[in-house]
Coordinates of C-alpha atoms in Angstrom, one line a residue:
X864 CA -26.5 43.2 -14.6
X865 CA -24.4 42.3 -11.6
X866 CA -25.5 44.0 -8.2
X867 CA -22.3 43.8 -7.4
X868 CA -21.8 40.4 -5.2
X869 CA -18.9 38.2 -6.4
X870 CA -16.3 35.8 -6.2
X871 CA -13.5 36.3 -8.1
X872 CA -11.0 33.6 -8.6
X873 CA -7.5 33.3 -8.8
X874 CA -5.6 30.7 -11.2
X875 CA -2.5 31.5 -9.4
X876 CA -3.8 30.2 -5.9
X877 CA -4.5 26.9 -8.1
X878 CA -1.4 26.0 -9.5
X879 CA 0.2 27.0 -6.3
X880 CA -1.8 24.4 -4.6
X881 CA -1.0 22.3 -7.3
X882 CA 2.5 22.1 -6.8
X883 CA 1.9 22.0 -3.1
X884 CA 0.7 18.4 -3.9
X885 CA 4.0 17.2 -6.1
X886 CA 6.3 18.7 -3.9
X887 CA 4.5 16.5 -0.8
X888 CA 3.7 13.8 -3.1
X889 CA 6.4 14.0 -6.0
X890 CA 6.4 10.5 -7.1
X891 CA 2.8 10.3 -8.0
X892 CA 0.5 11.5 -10.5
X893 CA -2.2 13.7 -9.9
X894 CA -6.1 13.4 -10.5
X895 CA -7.0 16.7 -9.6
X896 CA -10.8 16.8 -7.9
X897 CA -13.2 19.1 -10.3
X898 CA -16.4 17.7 -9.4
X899 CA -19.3 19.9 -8.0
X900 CA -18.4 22.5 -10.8
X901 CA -14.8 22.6 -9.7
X902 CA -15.7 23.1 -5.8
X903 CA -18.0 25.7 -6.4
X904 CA -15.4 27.5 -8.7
X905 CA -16.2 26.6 -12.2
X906 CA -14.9 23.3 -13.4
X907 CA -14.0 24.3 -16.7
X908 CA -11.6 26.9 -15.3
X909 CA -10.5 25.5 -12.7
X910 CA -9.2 22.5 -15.0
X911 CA -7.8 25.3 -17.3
X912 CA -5.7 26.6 -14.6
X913 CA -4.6 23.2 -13.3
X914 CA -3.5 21.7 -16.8
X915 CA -0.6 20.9 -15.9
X916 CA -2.2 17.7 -13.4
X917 CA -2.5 14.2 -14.7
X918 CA -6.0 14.3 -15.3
X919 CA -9.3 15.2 -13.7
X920 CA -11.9 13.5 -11.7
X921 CA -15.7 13.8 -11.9
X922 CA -18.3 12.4 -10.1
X923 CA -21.0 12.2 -13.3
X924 CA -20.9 12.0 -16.9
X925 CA -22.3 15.3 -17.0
X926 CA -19.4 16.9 -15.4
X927 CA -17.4 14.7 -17.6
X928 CA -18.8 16.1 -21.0
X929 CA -19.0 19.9 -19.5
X930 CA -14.8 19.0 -19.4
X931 CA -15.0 17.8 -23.1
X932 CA -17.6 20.4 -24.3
X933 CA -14.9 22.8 -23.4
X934 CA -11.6 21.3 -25.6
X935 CA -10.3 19.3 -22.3
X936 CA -9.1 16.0 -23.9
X937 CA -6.7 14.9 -21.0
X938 CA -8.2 12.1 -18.7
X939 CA -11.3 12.0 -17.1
X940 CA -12.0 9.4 -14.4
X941 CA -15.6 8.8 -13.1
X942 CA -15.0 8.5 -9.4
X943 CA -18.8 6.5 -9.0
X944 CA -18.2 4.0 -12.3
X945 CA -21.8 4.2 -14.3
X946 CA -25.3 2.7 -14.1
X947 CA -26.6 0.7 -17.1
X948 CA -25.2 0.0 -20.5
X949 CA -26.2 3.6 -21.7
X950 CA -24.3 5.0 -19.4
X951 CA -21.5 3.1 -19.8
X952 CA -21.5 3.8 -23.5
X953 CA -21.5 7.0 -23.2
X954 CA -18.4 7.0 -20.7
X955 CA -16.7 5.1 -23.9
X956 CA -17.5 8.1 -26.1
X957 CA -16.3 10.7 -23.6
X958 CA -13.0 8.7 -23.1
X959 CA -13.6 8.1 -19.5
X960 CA -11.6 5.8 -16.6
X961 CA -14.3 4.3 -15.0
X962 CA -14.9 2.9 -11.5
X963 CA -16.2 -0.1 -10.7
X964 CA -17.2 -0.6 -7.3
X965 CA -20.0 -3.2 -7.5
X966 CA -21.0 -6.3 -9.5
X967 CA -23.3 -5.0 -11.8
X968 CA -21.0 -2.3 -13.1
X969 CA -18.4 -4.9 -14.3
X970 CA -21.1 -7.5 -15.5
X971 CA -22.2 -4.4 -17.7
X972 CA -18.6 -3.8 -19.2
X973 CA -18.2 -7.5 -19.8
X974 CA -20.8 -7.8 -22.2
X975 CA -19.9 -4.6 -24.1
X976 CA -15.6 -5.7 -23.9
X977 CA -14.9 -4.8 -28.0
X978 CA -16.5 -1.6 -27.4
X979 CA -14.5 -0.2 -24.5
X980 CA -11.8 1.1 -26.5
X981 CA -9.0 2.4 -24.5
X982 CA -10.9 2.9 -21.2
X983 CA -9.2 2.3 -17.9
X984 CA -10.7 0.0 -15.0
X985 CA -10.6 1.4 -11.6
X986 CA -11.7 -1.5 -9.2
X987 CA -12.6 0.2 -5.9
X988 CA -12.3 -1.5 -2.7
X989 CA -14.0 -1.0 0.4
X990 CA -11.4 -1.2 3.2
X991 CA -13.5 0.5 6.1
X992 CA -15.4 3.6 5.1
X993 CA -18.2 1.2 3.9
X994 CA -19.8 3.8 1.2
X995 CA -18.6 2.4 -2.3
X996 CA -16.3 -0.6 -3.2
X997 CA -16.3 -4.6 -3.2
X998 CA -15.0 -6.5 -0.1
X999 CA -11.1 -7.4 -0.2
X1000 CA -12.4 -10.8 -0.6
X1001 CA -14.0 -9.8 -3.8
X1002 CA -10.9 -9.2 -5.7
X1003 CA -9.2 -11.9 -7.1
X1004 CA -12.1 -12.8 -8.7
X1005 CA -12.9 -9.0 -9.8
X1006 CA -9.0 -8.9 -11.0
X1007 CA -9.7 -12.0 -13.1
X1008 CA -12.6 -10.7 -14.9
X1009 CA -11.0 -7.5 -15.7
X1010 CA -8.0 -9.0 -17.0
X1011 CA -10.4 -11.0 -19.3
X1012 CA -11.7 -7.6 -21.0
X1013 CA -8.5 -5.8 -20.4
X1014 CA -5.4 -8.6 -21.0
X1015 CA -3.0 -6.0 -22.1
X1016 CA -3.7 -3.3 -19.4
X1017 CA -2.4 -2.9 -15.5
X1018 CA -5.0 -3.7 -13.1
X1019 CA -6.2 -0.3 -11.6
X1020 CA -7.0 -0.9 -7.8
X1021 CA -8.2 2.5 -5.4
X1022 CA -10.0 2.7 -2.3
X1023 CA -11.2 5.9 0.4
X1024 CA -10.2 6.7 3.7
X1025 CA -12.5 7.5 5.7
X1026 CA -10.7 9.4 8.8
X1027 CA -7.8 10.4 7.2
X1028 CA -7.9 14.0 8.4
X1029 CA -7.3 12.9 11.8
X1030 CA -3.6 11.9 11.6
X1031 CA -3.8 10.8 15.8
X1032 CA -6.7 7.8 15.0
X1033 CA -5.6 4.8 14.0
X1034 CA -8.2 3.6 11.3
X1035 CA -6.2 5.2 8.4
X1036 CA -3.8 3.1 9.2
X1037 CA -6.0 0.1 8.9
X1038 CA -7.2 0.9 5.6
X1039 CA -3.6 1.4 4.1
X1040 CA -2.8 -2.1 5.7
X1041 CA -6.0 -3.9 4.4
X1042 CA -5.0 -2.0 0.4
X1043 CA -1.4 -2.7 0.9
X1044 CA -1.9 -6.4 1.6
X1045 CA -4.6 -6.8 -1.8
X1046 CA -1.5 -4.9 -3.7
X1047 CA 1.0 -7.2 -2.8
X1048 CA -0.8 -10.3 -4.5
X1049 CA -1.3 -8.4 -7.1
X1050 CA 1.9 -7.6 -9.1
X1051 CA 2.6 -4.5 -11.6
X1052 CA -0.9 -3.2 -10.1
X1053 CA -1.4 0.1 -10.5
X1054 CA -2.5 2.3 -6.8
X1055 CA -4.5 5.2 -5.7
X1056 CA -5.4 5.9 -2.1
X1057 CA -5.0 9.6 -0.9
X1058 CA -7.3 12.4 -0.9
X1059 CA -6.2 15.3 0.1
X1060 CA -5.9 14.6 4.2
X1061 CA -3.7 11.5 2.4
X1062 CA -1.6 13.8 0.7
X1063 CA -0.8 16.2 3.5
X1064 CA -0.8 13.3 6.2
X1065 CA 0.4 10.2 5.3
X1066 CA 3.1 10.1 2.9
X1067 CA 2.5 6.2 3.1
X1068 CA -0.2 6.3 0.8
X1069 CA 0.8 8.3 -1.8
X1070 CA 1.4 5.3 -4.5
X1071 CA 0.7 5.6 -7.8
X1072 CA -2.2 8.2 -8.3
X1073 CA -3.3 10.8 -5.5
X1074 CA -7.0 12.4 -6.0
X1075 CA -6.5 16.2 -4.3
X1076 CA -9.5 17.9 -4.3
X1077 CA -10.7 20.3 -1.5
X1078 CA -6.4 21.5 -1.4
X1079 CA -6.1 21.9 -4.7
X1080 CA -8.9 25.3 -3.7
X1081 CA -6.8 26.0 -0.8
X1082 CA -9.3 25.1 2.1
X1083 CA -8.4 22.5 4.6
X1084 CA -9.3 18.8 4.7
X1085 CA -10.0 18.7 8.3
X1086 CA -7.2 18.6 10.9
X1087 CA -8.4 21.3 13.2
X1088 CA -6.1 23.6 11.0
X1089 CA -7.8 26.2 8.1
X1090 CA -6.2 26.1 4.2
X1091 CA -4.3 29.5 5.2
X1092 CA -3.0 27.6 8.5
X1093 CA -1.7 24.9 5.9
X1094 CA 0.0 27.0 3.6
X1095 CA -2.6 27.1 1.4
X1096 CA -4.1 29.7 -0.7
X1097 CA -7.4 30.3 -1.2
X1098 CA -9.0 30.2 -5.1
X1099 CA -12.1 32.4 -4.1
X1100 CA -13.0 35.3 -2.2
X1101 CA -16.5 36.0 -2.2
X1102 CA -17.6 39.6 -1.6
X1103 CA -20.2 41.7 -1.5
X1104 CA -21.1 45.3 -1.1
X1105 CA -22.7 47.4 1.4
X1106 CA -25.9 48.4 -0.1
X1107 CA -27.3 50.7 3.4
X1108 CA -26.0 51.8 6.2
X1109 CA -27.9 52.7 9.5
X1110 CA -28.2 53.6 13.3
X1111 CA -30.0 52.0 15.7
X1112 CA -30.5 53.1 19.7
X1113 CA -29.3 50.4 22.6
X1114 CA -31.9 48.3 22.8
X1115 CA -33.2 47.9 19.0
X1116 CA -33.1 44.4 17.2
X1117 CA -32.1 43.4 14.0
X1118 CA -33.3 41.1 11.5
X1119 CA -36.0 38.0 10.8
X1120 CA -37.3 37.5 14.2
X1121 CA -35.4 40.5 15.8
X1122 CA -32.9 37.6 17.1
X1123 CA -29.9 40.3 17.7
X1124 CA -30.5 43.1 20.7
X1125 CA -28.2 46.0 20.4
X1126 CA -26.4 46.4 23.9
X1127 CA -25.3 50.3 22.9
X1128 CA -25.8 53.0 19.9
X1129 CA -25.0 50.9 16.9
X1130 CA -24.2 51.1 12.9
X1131 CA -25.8 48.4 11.0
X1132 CA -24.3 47.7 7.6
X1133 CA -26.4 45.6 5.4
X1134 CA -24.5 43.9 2.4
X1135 CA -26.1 42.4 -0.8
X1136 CA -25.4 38.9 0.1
X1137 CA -28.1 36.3 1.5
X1138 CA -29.2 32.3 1.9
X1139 CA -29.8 32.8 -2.3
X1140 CA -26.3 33.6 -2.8
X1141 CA -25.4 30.7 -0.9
X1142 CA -24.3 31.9 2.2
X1143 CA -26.1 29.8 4.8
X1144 CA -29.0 30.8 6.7
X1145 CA -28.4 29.6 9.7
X1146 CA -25.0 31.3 10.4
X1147 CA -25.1 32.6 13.8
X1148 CA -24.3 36.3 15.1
X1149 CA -21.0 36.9 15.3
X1150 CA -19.5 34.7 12.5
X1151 CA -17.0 37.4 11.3
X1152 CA -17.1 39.3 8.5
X1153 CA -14.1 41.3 6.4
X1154 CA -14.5 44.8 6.1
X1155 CA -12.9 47.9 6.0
X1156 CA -9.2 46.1 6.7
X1157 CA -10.6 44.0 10.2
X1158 CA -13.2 41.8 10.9
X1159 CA -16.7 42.8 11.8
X1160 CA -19.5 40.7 13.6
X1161 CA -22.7 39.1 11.4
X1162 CA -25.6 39.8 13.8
X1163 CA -29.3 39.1 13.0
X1164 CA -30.5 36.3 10.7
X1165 CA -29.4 35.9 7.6
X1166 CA -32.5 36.5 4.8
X1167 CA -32.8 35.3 1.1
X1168 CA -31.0 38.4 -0.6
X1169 CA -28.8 40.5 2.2
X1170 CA -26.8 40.1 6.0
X1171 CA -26.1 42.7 8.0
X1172 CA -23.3 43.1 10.5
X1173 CA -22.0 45.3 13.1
X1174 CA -19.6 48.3 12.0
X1175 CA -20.0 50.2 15.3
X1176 CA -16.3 50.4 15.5
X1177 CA -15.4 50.6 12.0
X1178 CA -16.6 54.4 11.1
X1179 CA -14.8 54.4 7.7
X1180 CA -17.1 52.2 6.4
X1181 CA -19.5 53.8 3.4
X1182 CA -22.3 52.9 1.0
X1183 CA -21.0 50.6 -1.6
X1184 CA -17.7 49.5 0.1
X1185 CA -17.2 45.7 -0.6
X1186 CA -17.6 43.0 2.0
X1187 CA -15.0 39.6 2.3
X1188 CA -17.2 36.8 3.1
X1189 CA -14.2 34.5 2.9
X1190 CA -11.0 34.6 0.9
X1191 CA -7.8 36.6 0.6
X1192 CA -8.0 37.7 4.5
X1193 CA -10.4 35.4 6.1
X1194 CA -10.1 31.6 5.3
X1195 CA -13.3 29.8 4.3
X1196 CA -12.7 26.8 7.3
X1197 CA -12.8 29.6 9.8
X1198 CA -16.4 30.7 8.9
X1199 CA -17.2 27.5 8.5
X1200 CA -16.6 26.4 11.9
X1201 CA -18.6 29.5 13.2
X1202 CA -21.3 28.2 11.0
X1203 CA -21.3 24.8 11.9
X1204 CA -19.8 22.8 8.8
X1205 CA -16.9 22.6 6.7
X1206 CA -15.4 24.5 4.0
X1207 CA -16.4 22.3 1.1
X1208 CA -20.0 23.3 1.9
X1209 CA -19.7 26.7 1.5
X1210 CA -17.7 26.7 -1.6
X1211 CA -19.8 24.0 -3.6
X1212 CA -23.1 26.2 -2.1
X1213 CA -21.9 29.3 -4.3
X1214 CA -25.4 29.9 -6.2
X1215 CA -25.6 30.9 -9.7
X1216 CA -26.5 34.2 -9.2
X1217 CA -23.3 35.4 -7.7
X1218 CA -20.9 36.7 -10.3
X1219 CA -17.8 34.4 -11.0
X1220 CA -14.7 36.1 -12.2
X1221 CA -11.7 34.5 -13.5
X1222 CA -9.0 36.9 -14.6
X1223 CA -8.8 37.4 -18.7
X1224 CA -5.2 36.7 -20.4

C-alpha cells in the first residue's frame, strides 16, 4: 500500500514536448530519448505516449527488450552499439539499429553479415567530446567496411556535442564543421547530430535524425533557463504528503545533526519523502518546496524516509496535505540548481518505492 508519496505523469506534457521538437526541427525525424526507464518516468509509457516519434533510443539491450516485451515494434536504436557476438545477436533478434563507435564492434558484425537482417549501422564519430566514436580519420575506411555488409543500405553517420547547451561558446560549432565536412564526402549519407540543446539551439544541426531526450520530459538541457522558462511542460510532479506537523521555540534545531537553528517560534512540517525516494540527501536548507499554493523553505537534513520544511507562514497547512517536490508549479531545473546538479539527476534518481501514476484511458 502506497503511503501516499507519488509522481504522477502526464502524457499530455509528452506529446506537447513532442511537437515542440517538429515544429523547431520539422524536417527531421525523431528518436525520442527513453533510456534510464524513460528519464525516470517509465519507459514503456513514456514510449506509449510518444508513439507518434520515429523511433526510440536506448542505451542497453535491456531497455531495448523492456520496449519489445511491452508490444513496441517501431525502431529501437542502441545509442552504445554492443559488446561481443552474444550481444550483438541478440540486438538482431530485438530488431535493433546499432551503434558502432569502435573497432571491435564492427569486426564483430562482419563476421556475423548474413545474420544481421535488416539492422541499421550507426557509425559514431568523435568530433570533440572524446567519450564514444572513431576519429574522422577513421571513416572512409569504416564507410567501406559497412558498405561491404550493408551494399544496399545508406551509410548512417552520428556524432555528440559536447557544449551544445551553451549557444555563446564556440566548440559546437567546431563539431558541426568537423561532421559536416565527413558528410560531404560521403554522398546520400544519412545524419544525426542534435540532442536536445541541438534542437533548441542550433537549427544547423538538425539533419536527418534529432535524438531529444531530457525535452521531450520538459526539463531543460542547460542554458541557464529551466524547462518551464523554455516553454516546456513538465511530465512529473512528484509529491508527497505531510505526515506531522509541529512547533518548535526560537532557538530549537531541526534534523540529522540539528544543522537548521530556528531564528523565531516556528511550524515544522515533515513530509513522507527522503534520500530513499530519491530525493538527494545533500539538498541544502532552503531549496524550496510547494505547498499550500507558495513555496516553502527545506530546512534540516534530509534523512532516508522524510524532509521537513518551514510552514511558519503558511498556517493553512494540515496533516495529510500533499507536498510538490517539483512539477506543475515548481520546475525540476530550479531545485536542481539549489541542490547542486541538474534536472536529469533528479528525474532518473526517482526510486522504486515512489508510486508512478500514468492516467488510465
Amino acid at each position: 500500500m502506497s503511503r501516499g508519496t507519488c509522481a504522477y505523469m502526464d502524457p499530455s506534457a509528452l506529446r506537447y514536448n513532442l511537437q515542440r521538437v517538429r515544429t523547431l526541427a520539422p524536417g527531421a525525424r525523431i528518436w525520442a530519448v527513453v533510456k534510464a526507464d524513460g528519464y525516470g518516468h517509465g519507459a514503456v509509457q513514456a514510449a506509449q505516449a510518444l508513439h507518434q516519434a520515429d523511433g526510440f533510443a536506448v542505451a542497453t539491450l535491456a531497455e531495448a527488450q523492456t520496449l519489445r516485451d511491452a508490444g513496441i515494434n517501431a525502431p529501437i536504436l542502441l545509442l552504445e552499439g554492443t559488446l561481443g557476438p552474444l550481444q550483438a545477436l541478440d540486438a538482431v533478434r530485438l530488431g535493433c539499429d546499432t551503434v558502432v563507435h569502435q573497432t571491435e564492434q564492427l569486426t564483430c558484425l562482419e563476421t556475423m553479415a548474413d545474420r544481421l537482417g535488416q539492422q541499421r549501422i550507426w557509425l559514431k564519430v568523435d568530433t570533440g567530446m572524446h567519450r564514444l566514436g572513431i576519429s574522422p580519420g577513421q571513416v572512409p575506411d569504416f564507410v567501406k567496411r559497412i558498405q561491404a555488409i550493408r551494399p544496399l543500405q545508406p551509410v548512417n553517420l552520428m556524432t555528440h556535442f559536447a557544449s551544445a547547451d551553451e549557444p555563446e561558446a564556440p566548440f559546437t560549432s567546431t563539431q558541426i564543421a568537423r561532421f559536416n565536412a565527413l558528410a560531404r564526402a560521403l554522398p546520400g549519407v544519412h545524419l544525426c547530430l542534435a540532442n536536445s540543446a541541438g534542437v533548441m539551439a542550433w537549427p544547423e544541426s538538425h539533419a536527418d535524425w534529432v535524438r531529444p531526450g531530457i525535452m521531450l520530459y520538459g526539463a531543460s538541457p542547460g542554458f541557464g533557463k529551466t524547462g518551464l522558462e523554455l516553454g516546456l511542460k513538465p511530465a512529473m510532479t512528484l509529491t508527497a504528503p505531510v505526515i506531522a506537523l509541529r512547533h518548535i521555540q526560537a532557538g530549537e534545531r531541526v534534523g540529522y545533526g540539528a544543522r537548521w537553528q530556528a531564528e523565531r517560534e516556528s511550524r515544522i512540517a515533515t513530509l513522507a519523502i527522503g534520500y530513499g525516494d530519491g530525493y538527494p540527501r545533500h539538498a541544502p536548507d532552503n531549496t524550496p518546496v510547494w505547498l499550500s499554493g507558495q513555496r516553502v523553505p527545506l530546512v534540516g537534513k534530509v534523512s532516508m524516509d522524510m524532509l521537513t520544511v518551514d510552514v511558519t507562514d503558511v498556517p493553512q497547512v494540515q496533516l495529510g496535505d500533499s507536498a510538490e517536490l517539483w512539477g506543475e508549479h515548481l520546475s525540476v531545473d530550479e531545485v536542481a540548481s539549489h541542490i547542486g546538479t541538474i534536472g536529469y539527476e533528479l528525474l532518473t534518481r526517482v526510486s522504486p518505492r515512489v508510486d508512478k501514476q500514468w492516467p488510465t484511458d
